[in-house]
Coordinates of C-alpha atoms in Angstrom, one line a residue:
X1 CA -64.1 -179.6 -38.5
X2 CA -65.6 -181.7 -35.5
X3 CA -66.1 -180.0 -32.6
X4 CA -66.4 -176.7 -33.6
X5 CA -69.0 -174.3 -33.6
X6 CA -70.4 -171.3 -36.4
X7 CA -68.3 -168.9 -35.0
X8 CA -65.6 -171.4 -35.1
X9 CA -66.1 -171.6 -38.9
X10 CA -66.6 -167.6 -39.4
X11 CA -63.3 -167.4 -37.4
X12 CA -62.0 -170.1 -40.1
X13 CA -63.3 -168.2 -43.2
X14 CA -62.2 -164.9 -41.9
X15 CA -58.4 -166.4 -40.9
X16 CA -58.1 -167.9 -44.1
X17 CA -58.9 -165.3 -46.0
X18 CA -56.8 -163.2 -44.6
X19 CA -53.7 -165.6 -44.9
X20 CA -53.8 -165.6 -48.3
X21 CA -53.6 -162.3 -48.9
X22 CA -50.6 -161.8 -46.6
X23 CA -49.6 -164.5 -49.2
X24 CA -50.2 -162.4 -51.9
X25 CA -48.5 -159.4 -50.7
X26 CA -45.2 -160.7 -49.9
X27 CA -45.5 -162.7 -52.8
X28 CA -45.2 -159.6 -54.6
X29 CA -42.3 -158.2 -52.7
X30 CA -40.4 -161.6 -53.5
X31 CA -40.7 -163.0 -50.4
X32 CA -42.2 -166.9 -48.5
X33 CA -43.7 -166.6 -45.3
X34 CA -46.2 -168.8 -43.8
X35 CA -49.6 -168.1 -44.4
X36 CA -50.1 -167.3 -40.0
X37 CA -47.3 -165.6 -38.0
X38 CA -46.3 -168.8 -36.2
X39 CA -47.5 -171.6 -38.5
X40 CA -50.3 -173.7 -37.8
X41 CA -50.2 -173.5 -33.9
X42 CA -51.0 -169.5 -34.2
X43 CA -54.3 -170.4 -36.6
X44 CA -55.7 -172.6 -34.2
X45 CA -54.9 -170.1 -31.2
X46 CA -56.1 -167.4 -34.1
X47 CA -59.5 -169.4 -34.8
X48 CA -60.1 -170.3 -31.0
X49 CA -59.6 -166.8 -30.0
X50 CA -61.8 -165.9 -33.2
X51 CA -64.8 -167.9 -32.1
X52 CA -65.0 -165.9 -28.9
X53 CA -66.3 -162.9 -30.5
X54 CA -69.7 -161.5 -30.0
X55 CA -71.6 -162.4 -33.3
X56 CA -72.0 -158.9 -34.5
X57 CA -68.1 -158.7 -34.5
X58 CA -67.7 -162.1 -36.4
X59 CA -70.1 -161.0 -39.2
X60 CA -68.4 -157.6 -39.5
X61 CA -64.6 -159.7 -39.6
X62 CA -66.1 -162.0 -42.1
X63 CA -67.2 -158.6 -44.0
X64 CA -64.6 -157.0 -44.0
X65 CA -61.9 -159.4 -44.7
X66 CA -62.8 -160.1 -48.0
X67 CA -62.2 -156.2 -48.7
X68 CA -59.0 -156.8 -47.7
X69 CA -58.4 -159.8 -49.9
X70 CA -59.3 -158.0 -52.5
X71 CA -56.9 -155.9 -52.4
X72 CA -54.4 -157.7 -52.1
X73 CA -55.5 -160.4 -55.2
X74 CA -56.1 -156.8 -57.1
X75 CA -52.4 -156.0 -57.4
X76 CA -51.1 -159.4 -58.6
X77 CA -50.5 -158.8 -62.4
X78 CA -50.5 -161.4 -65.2
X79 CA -46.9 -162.3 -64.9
X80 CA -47.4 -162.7 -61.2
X81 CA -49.4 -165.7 -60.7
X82 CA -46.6 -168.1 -60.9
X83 CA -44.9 -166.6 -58.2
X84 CA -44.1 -168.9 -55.1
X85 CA -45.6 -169.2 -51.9
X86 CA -45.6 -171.0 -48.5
X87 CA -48.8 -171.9 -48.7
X88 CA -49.0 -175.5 -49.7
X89 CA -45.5 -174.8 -51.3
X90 CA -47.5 -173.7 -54.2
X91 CA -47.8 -170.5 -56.4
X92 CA -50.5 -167.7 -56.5
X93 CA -52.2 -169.1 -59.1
X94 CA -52.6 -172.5 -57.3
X95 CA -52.8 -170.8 -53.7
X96 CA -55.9 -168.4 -54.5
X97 CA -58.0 -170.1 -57.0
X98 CA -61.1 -171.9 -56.3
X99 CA -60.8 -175.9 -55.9
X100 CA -57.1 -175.1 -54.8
X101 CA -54.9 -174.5 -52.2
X102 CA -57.2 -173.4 -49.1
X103 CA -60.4 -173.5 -51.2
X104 CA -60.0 -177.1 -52.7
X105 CA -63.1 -177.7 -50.3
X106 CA -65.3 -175.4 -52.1
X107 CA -66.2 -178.3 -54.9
X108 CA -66.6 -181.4 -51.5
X109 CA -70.4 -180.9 -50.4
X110 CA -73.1 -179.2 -51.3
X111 CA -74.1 -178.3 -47.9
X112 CA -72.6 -175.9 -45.5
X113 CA -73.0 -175.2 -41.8
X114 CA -75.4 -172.4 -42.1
X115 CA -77.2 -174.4 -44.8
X116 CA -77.5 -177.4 -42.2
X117 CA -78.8 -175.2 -39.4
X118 CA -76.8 -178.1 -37.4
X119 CA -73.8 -175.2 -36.5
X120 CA -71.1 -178.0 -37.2
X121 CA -69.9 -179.3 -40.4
X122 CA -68.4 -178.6 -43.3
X123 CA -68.1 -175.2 -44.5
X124 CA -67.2 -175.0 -48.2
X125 CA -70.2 -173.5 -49.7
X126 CA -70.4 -171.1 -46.6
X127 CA -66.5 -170.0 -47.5
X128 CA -67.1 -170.4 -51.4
X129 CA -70.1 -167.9 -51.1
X130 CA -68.3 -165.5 -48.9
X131 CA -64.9 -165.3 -50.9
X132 CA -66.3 -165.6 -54.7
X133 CA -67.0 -161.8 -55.5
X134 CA -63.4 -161.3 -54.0
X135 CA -61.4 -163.4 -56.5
X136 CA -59.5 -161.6 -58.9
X137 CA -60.9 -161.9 -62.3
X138 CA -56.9 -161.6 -64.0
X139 CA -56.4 -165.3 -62.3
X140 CA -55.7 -167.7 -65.4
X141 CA -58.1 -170.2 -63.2
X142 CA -60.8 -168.1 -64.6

């Protein structure tokens, strides 16, 4: 992620988070959509606009979202996990676990941008420890 900043990351972990449990839900109803309204375009514009958030409104998005993730994850039932989805033309299973689909850089480094104090780099420890107590615990990845 050259060139951007913490919140740039928060923004990141927040976004993603989110787009997979839009994933989620209209997996449910039986229907693809892209992970952001407007494909990859609208999650840069998402995460630039994102970034320019006073920090006590990033930390709040970044705690909150995984509330919301939750939720969604929580209504997938066993039979559900091999539903399709946009993301990554994949399924739920392989969109939400960890060391897949948006998370496959959770297992990369060991450091992360916080852990660095540097406020650029990587941020798959930062995401991994963030969105952990949110995965749902009927995943088969479990």
């Amino acid at each position: 992620m050259p060139g951007w900043s913490r919140a740039h990351v928060l923004s990141h972990i927040e976004g993603g988070g989110l787009a997979l449990a839009r994933q989620a839900r209209y997996a449910l109803r039986g229907e693809l959509i892209e992970p952001y309204d407007g494909g990859r375009p609208a999650r840069a514009a998402a995460i630039e606009a994102g970034a320019l958030r006073e920090a006590a409104a990033l930390r709040e998005a970044v705690r909150a979202a995984p509330a919301e993730a939750s939720a969604a994850w929580a209504a997938v039932g066993p039979a559900d996990w091999s539903r399709p989805v946009r993301h990554r033309d994949g399924d739920l299973r392989s969109a939400l676990r960890p060391g897949g689909g948006s998370w496959r850089s959770t297992r990369r480094t060991p450091g992360s941008v916080t852990a660095r104090g540097t406020g650029r780099g990587n941020c798959a420890c930062t995401c991994w420890t963030i969105w952990r107590p949110a995965y749902p615990r009927t995943c088969p990845s479990f």
